[in-house]
Amino acid sequence: MKTPTLGQLATENGAQVVGDPDLAVRGLAPLDQAGPDQLSFLSNPLYLAQAASSTAAAVIVSPADLERLRAEGHAEGRHWIVARNPYVVFARIAQRFDREANADLRTGIDARASVAADAVVPASCFIGPNVVIESGARLGERVRILANSFVGAGAQVGDDTLVYANVSIYHRCVVGARCILHSGVVIGADGFGFAPDIGPAGVEYVKIPQTGRAVLGNDVEVGANTAIDRGAMADTVIEDGCKLDNQVQIAHNVRVGAHTVIAGCAAIAGSTHVGRFCVIGGSANFAGHLNIADRTTVSGGTSITKSITKPGGHYTSVFPFLPHGEWEKNAAIVRGLSKLRERVMQIEKRLRGEGAGNRNTQEIEGKSS
Amino acid sequence: MKTPTLGQLATENGAQVVGDPDLAVRGLAPLDQAGPDQLSFLSNPLYLAQAASSTAAAVIVSPADLERLRAEGHAEGRHWIVARNPYVVFARIAQRFDREANADLRTGIDARASVAADAVVPASCFIGPNVVIESGARLGERVRILANSFVGAGAQVGDDTLVYANVSIYHRCVVGARCILHSGVVIGADGFGFAPDIGPAGVEYVKIPQTGRAVLGNDVEVGANTAIDRGAMADTVIEDGCKLDNQVQIAHNVRVGAHTVIAGCAAIAGSTHVGRFCVIGGSANFAGHLNIADRTTVSGGTSITKSITKPGGHYTSVFPFLPHGEWEKNAAIVRGLSKLRERVMQIEKRLRGEGAGNRNTQEIEGKSS
Amino acid sequence: MKTPTLGQLATENGAQVVGDPDLAVRGLAPLDQAGPDQLSFLSNPLYLAQAASSTAAAVIVSPADLERLRAEGHAEGRHWIVARNPYVVFARIAQRFDREANADLRTGIDARASVAADAVVPASCFIGPNVVIESGARLGERVRILANSFVGAGAQVGDDTLVYANVSIYHRCVVGARCILHSGVVIGADGFGFAPDIGPAGVEYVKIPQTGRAVLGNDVEVGANTAIDRGAMADTVIEDGCKLDNQVQIAHNVRVGAHTVIAGCAAIAGSTHVGRFCVIGGSANFAGHLNIADRTTVSGGTSITKSITKPGGHYTSVFPFLPHGEWEKNAAIVRGLSKLRERVMQIEKRLRGEGAGNRNTQEIEGKSS
């Protein structure tokens, strides 16, 4: 592990150095904590004052913020990495240090792993204790699978993917390259598909075999205890670059477009297609068989019950929280809203009667739905 | 694996053949994709035109739909399985093909499984690598338990039940026959039971041992990462034929009546009893100590806060989703709804004053809660 | 296992005996089921009649309830444990019986566990089959880790903590003493942290390494399939005495104050700090970067979108559930609430115009919004 210089870090990330490119940097820290051998970053102008007084070896800044610091006399004699998006450059440099500090250099198959004779496991892989890899499964180069995880028959895992402990990947499912699956993830369990039949006392359910797969693209991260079901006949698909947080539920035949992010506990019901570049808030839920346009933002806790056709919108459905006593009062009125509306209509009717020909009240009426 | 004939498939499902009963069928496919050796099905009259033009070997239809096809001249010279409920017959035939294609014929105990000396594991079972079966546990015939699952001391699993990888069944819990437990399922963890005690700075919690069991009936399917807690003293019970999707939460002492289906991420709090033949939408949540009548339908995302006594109802509690800006406006009004109602009352009062004895406004007032 | 006497049980819990302190007690049961060698408890005056007629050997009661029973002539010749909080004393005695009945006396490391040479595992611990304990991990005395669980490199687990099967504790995380982690729990997976970058077609995400830890205090219980992420740079912290139910989601850099309880499926987004002694209902969700005051109660299903500064409040945000048809009507009005409000304003304006100088309507207007 060789200490990188400011110049190296800038070059690796397409950024410029202002100051000494030979300066050695030993790690990253927030502006107010960074010591004289650490790099910091300024991604929000709110923290300009912190950047001005930071004791960091150097700071990653945008051209505009460096101008501001220079104008205020804080740039002279100091060292900078100048980048269009300092937060992204910070993230990439943080990855570099993290990789070096935490490199898991183990390779090979633990003596306690169970790997089927016909499974493909390159020598560059690490397979932890008690991992089970069933017949016909195929791993790419440098795949790491930590302890007690399961890879079903015929499943595929792409190059450089990291599978944490206690993950389950069902038979024939596909995980792309450079993915990260956190502990408790389940890929490819049966979708929730049943044919309703009339039983002697009510509707009973006959299982429909789920013969599709769950297919994840490249660069997908899946959070702890998230479940992505296999498709009924066709596949469930998570496209490249998607990031799913913990405890997310993806039902059968869902498609999530590339680079969409889904926060914790969100749930997407069967056959719903979510567009690309969407941002789905935590605990949001989607009904089944919907189409959600690209670049849609959905607030946390929101229920989406209809398709959204216009790209780029932001939608919310949360009842505003209130002190419980006030909520009770308002909830009672919500229960009787149609009566309240009726009362307003009666008043308008009466006033219309009184002021016949009054242009104003007719307009009002016209505006109401 | 012998290729079945149309006649066999019909007879097995109590259906009739119209056409050649000796026709061999090699699989199932949707109407628009089925080839000349595949069976398809028509369960929705919307797809009559697809059925008319399908190149499938044969199609499963209802008597009424076959009449329609016949009337339009599309039935002649073709082959049909005629059934009251084509979707159910499709599901059963799909199960048959799936069973043959994917039969897991492995039996026996993997050398890496840990089975207690006094556990009962018939020779017809398959116990995968790293499965742990503790003292006194008893499995029925043909039970399959995949890799890395855990069966606690004294637990029971009925005939033909399939337990996928990384499942945890706690001590003394009971799983019926023909059940399916998907990966990440936890049966019988402690219910959330604590006695509140006054500590020096506030209420602290003393654990109440959870000595009941979780008991699942026959033909229950439990989705990935669903948790069903054991009871506090009495048992938590999931009756026969229930289907639970992924990430469902069943708290202690809940009872779910037979043939009820619960979609993903729904949560049922402690001691609530849900009736038989209910349909619970995804992400719905129930308060504790409720009784929910048979055949109740609950929409996705709905919060049920009171008991429901009348069977067969359908309930919803979702704030309608809106573009965020509109939502903000409406949310502000919801927060002040009691003020809006007050204003309407003041108007009514004033108008009543103006039009004393006016029968109409008194009626309006009488209607309000 | 020696049968305890009433006197012993009372002394252990700082309570008094009224009656025979030498009476032997063989277990606990509800008032209406307890036999003549079992102890029962009365924690709710609603059940006074049951206490009066119970055939239990003795009953745990409050001083006030014993007075009532005495006044009604039901105390004479019977045996009582008198305690300020009978429910807490019941819980503690139930723990005592449960411990004796279900004592897991196993110690040592199962031959099928994988324990790193430099991990610290005292001889008083029990390490089940297929447990994996990685380099540098340190367990306290009497820690029990059941089958197929994972303890990452450098992680710490305190004295007397019980880890059920299929739990994952990531590298460097800390679990305190006397904790209980149920099956499927994931401690310390990566927080959901990404730097947004402009890609060719939209925003893409660059992973920010999550280098903090998840740190749990003492006496914390974590329910099945709950996930507590590690922090981004600083730690995620769950303080002493917290109780988390099943399927709870705790995002990175969250802090949950001591003795707070969180019911099933609740989700707390990144960097939110929840105070001490709070009660969070099931399926509640919190936005990120909030501060929630001590002793706050949040109803089940509620979305908390803003900080709460005043301690001890109770908040709710649930749309009241209704029969679906009524809900549809009210939902339509909610969608048009701003129009309804506009109509009321127009009426008020008109009436104001008619009754210029009318003090009453001006007051009303002043109260609005």
mmCIF file with all atom_site columns, C-alpha atoms in Angstrom, chain B residues 65-138:
data_model
loop_
_atom_site.group_PDB
_atom_site.id
_atom_site.type_symbol
_atom_site.label_atom_id
_atom_site.label_alt_id
_atom_site.label_comp_id
_atom_site.label_asym_id
_atom_site.label_entity_id
_atom_site.label_seq_id
_atom_site.pdbx_PDB_ins_code
_atom_site.Cartn_x
_atom_site.Cartn_y
_atom_site.Cartn_z
_atom_site.occupancy
_atom_site.B_iso_or_equiv
_atom_site.pdbx_formal_charge
_atom_site.auth_seq_id
_atom_site.auth_comp_id
_atom_site.auth_asym_id
_atom_site.auth_atom_id
_atom_site.pdbx_PDB_model_num
ATOM 1  C CA . ASP B 1 65  ? -65.499 -19.329 -24.358 1.00 0.00 ? 65  ASP B CA 1
ATOM 2  C CA . LEU B 1 66  ? -65.451 -22.478 -26.471 1.00 0.00 ? 66  LEU B CA 1
ATOM 3  C CA . GLU B 1 67  ? -69.026 -21.659 -27.543 1.00 0.00 ? 67  GLU B CA 1
ATOM 4  C CA . ARG B 1 68  ? -67.913 -18.162 -28.556 1.00 0.00 ? 68  ARG B CA 1
ATOM 5  C CA . LEU B 1 69  ? -64.952 -19.523 -30.519 1.00 0.00 ? 69  LEU B CA 1
ATOM 6  C CA . ARG B 1 70  ? -67.222 -22.062 -32.166 1.00 0.00 ? 70  ARG B CA 1
ATOM 7  C CA . ALA B 1 71  ? -69.748 -19.381 -33.099 1.00 0.00 ? 71  ALA B CA 1
ATOM 8  C CA . GLU B 1 72  ? -66.947 -17.400 -34.724 1.00 0.00 ? 72  GLU B CA 1
ATOM 9  C CA . GLY B 1 73  ? -65.739 -20.480 -36.621 1.00 0.00 ? 73  GLY B CA 1
ATOM 10 C CA . HIS B 1 74  ? -62.452 -20.905 -34.712 1.00 0.00 ? 74  HIS B CA 1
ATOM 11 C CA . ALA B 1 75  ? -63.135 -24.210 -32.959 1.00 0.00 ? 75  ALA B CA 1
ATOM 12 C CA . GLU B 1 76  ? -63.400 -26.648 -35.827 1.00 0.00 ? 76  GLU B CA 1
ATOM 13 C CA . GLY B 1 77  ? -60.503 -29.082 -36.348 1.00 0.00 ? 77  GLY B CA 1
ATOM 14 C CA . ARG B 1 78  ? -58.709 -27.906 -33.237 1.00 0.00 ? 78  ARG B CA 1
ATOM 15 C CA . HIS B 1 79  ? -58.137 -29.427 -29.790 1.00 0.00 ? 79  HIS B CA 1
ATOM 16 C CA . TRP B 1 80  ? -59.410 -28.203 -26.428 1.00 0.00 ? 80  TRP B CA 1
ATOM 17 C CA . ILE B 1 81  ? -59.463 -29.007 -22.753 1.00 0.00 ? 81  ILE B CA 1
ATOM 18 C CA . VAL B 1 82  ? -62.789 -27.693 -21.515 1.00 0.00 ? 82  VAL B CA 1
ATOM 19 C CA . ALA B 1 83  ? -62.857 -26.782 -17.827 1.00 0.00 ? 83  ALA B CA 1
ATOM 20 C CA . ARG B 1 84  ? -64.976 -24.686 -15.485 1.00 0.00 ? 84  ARG B CA 1
ATOM 21 C CA . ASN B 1 85  ? -61.885 -22.761 -14.312 1.00 0.00 ? 85  ASN B CA 1
ATOM 22 C CA . PRO B 1 86  ? -59.209 -22.841 -17.048 1.00 0.00 ? 86  PRO B CA 1
ATOM 23 C CA . TYR B 1 87  ? -56.743 -20.841 -14.909 1.00 0.00 ? 87  TYR B CA 1
ATOM 24 C CA . VAL B 1 88  ? -56.798 -23.429 -12.131 1.00 0.00 ? 88  VAL B CA 1
ATOM 25 C CA . VAL B 1 89  ? -56.402 -26.300 -14.607 1.00 0.00 ? 89  VAL B CA 1
ATOM 26 C CA . PHE B 1 90  ? -53.497 -24.400 -16.181 1.00 0.00 ? 90  PHE B CA 1
ATOM 27 C CA . ALA B 1 91  ? -51.913 -24.004 -12.729 1.00 0.00 ? 91  ALA B CA 1
ATOM 28 C CA . ARG B 1 92  ? -52.268 -27.715 -11.972 1.00 0.00 ? 92  ARG B CA 1
ATOM 29 C CA . ILE B 1 93  ? -50.858 -28.806 -15.329 1.00 0.00 ? 93  ILE B CA 1
ATOM 30 C CA . ALA B 1 94  ? -48.024 -26.271 -14.931 1.00 0.00 ? 94  ALA B CA 1
ATOM 31 C CA . GLN B 1 95  ? -47.261 -27.835 -11.554 1.00 0.00 ? 95  GLN B CA 1
ATOM 32 C CA . ARG B 1 96  ? -47.160 -31.252 -13.200 1.00 0.00 ? 96  ARG B CA 1
ATOM 33 C CA . PHE B 1 97  ? -44.659 -30.161 -15.879 1.00 0.00 ? 97  PHE B CA 1
ATOM 34 C CA . ASP B 1 98  ? -42.618 -28.188 -13.344 1.00 0.00 ? 98  ASP B CA 1
ATOM 35 C CA . ARG B 1 99  ? -42.443 -31.201 -11.042 1.00 0.00 ? 99  ARG B CA 1
ATOM 36 C CA . GLU B 1 100 ? -41.156 -33.399 -13.836 1.00 0.00 ? 100 GLU B CA 1
ATOM 37 C CA . ALA B 1 101 ? -38.697 -30.839 -15.205 1.00 0.00 ? 101 ALA B CA 1
ATOM 38 C CA . ASN B 1 102 ? -37.320 -29.783 -11.842 1.00 0.00 ? 102 ASN B CA 1
ATOM 39 C CA . ALA B 1 103 ? -37.801 -32.887 -9.736  1.00 0.00 ? 103 ALA B CA 1
ATOM 40 C CA . ASP B 1 104 ? -35.191 -32.799 -7.001  1.00 0.00 ? 104 ASP B CA 1
ATOM 41 C CA . LEU B 1 105 ? -34.657 -36.512 -6.638  1.00 0.00 ? 105 LEU B CA 1
ATOM 42 C CA . ARG B 1 106 ? -31.959 -36.193 -4.027  1.00 0.00 ? 106 ARG B CA 1
ATOM 43 C CA . THR B 1 107 ? -32.700 -37.979 -0.783  1.00 0.00 ? 107 THR B CA 1
ATOM 44 C CA . GLY B 1 108 ? -30.612 -38.634 2.272   1.00 0.00 ? 108 GLY B CA 1
ATOM 45 C CA . ILE B 1 109 ? -28.640 -36.515 4.672   1.00 0.00 ? 109 ILE B CA 1
ATOM 46 C CA . ASP B 1 110 ? -25.678 -34.543 3.308   1.00 0.00 ? 110 ASP B CA 1
ATOM 47 C CA . ALA B 1 111 ? -22.411 -35.411 5.002   1.00 0.00 ? 111 ALA B CA 1
ATOM 48 C CA . ARG B 1 112 ? -22.136 -31.795 6.124   1.00 0.00 ? 112 ARG B CA 1
ATOM 49 C CA . ALA B 1 113 ? -25.544 -31.659 7.792   1.00 0.00 ? 113 ALA B CA 1
ATOM 50 C CA . SER B 1 114 ? -25.719 -31.821 11.602  1.00 0.00 ? 114 SER B CA 1
ATOM 51 C CA . VAL B 1 115 ? -28.641 -33.979 12.696  1.00 0.00 ? 115 VAL B CA 1
ATOM 52 C CA . ALA B 1 116 ? -29.189 -34.741 16.395  1.00 0.00 ? 116 ALA B CA 1
ATOM 53 C CA . ALA B 1 117 ? -29.110 -38.423 17.243  1.00 0.00 ? 117 ALA B CA 1
ATOM 54 C CA . ASP B 1 118 ? -32.679 -38.366 18.529  1.00 0.00 ? 118 ASP B CA 1
ATOM 55 C CA . ALA B 1 119 ? -34.163 -36.317 15.673  1.00 0.00 ? 119 ALA B CA 1
ATOM 56 C CA . VAL B 1 120 ? -36.582 -38.174 13.383  1.00 0.00 ? 120 VAL B CA 1
ATOM 57 C CA . VAL B 1 121 ? -35.593 -37.892 9.712   1.00 0.00 ? 121 VAL B CA 1
ATOM 58 C CA . PRO B 1 122 ? -37.190 -40.491 7.402   1.00 0.00 ? 122 PRO B CA 1
ATOM 59 C CA . ALA B 1 123 ? -35.038 -41.906 4.609   1.00 0.00 ? 123 ALA B CA 1
ATOM 60 C CA . SER B 1 124 ? -37.305 -40.240 2.028   1.00 0.00 ? 124 SER B CA 1
ATOM 61 C CA . CYS B 1 125 ? -36.126 -36.787 3.159   1.00 0.00 ? 125 CYS B CA 1
ATOM 62 C CA . PHE B 1 126 ? -33.378 -34.638 1.641   1.00 0.00 ? 126 PHE B CA 1
ATOM 63 C CA . ILE B 1 127 ? -31.252 -32.725 4.135   1.00 0.00 ? 127 ILE B CA 1
ATOM 64 C CA . GLY B 1 128 ? -28.788 -30.358 2.469   1.00 0.00 ? 128 GLY B CA 1
ATOM 65 C CA . PRO B 1 129 ? -25.281 -29.331 3.483   1.00 0.00 ? 129 PRO B CA 1
ATOM 66 C CA . ASN B 1 130 ? -24.904 -27.403 6.747   1.00 0.00 ? 130 ASN B CA 1
ATOM 67 C CA . VAL B 1 131 ? -28.513 -27.958 7.714   1.00 0.00 ? 131 VAL B CA 1
ATOM 68 C CA . VAL B 1 132 ? -28.768 -28.238 11.496  1.00 0.00 ? 132 VAL B CA 1
ATOM 69 C CA . ILE B 1 133 ? -31.557 -30.317 13.039  1.00 0.00 ? 133 ILE B CA 1
ATOM 70 C CA . GLU B 1 134 ? -31.577 -30.225 16.813  1.00 0.00 ? 134 GLU B CA 1
ATOM 71 C CA . SER B 1 135 ? -32.598 -32.705 19.452  1.00 0.00 ? 135 SER B CA 1
ATOM 72 C CA . GLY B 1 136 ? -36.081 -34.152 19.283  1.00 0.00 ? 136 GLY B CA 1
ATOM 73 C CA . ALA B 1 137 ? -37.055 -32.514 15.989  1.00 0.00 ? 137 ALA B CA 1
ATOM 74 C CA . ARG B 1 138 ? -39.330 -34.654 13.798  1.00 0.00 ? 138 ARG B CA 1
#
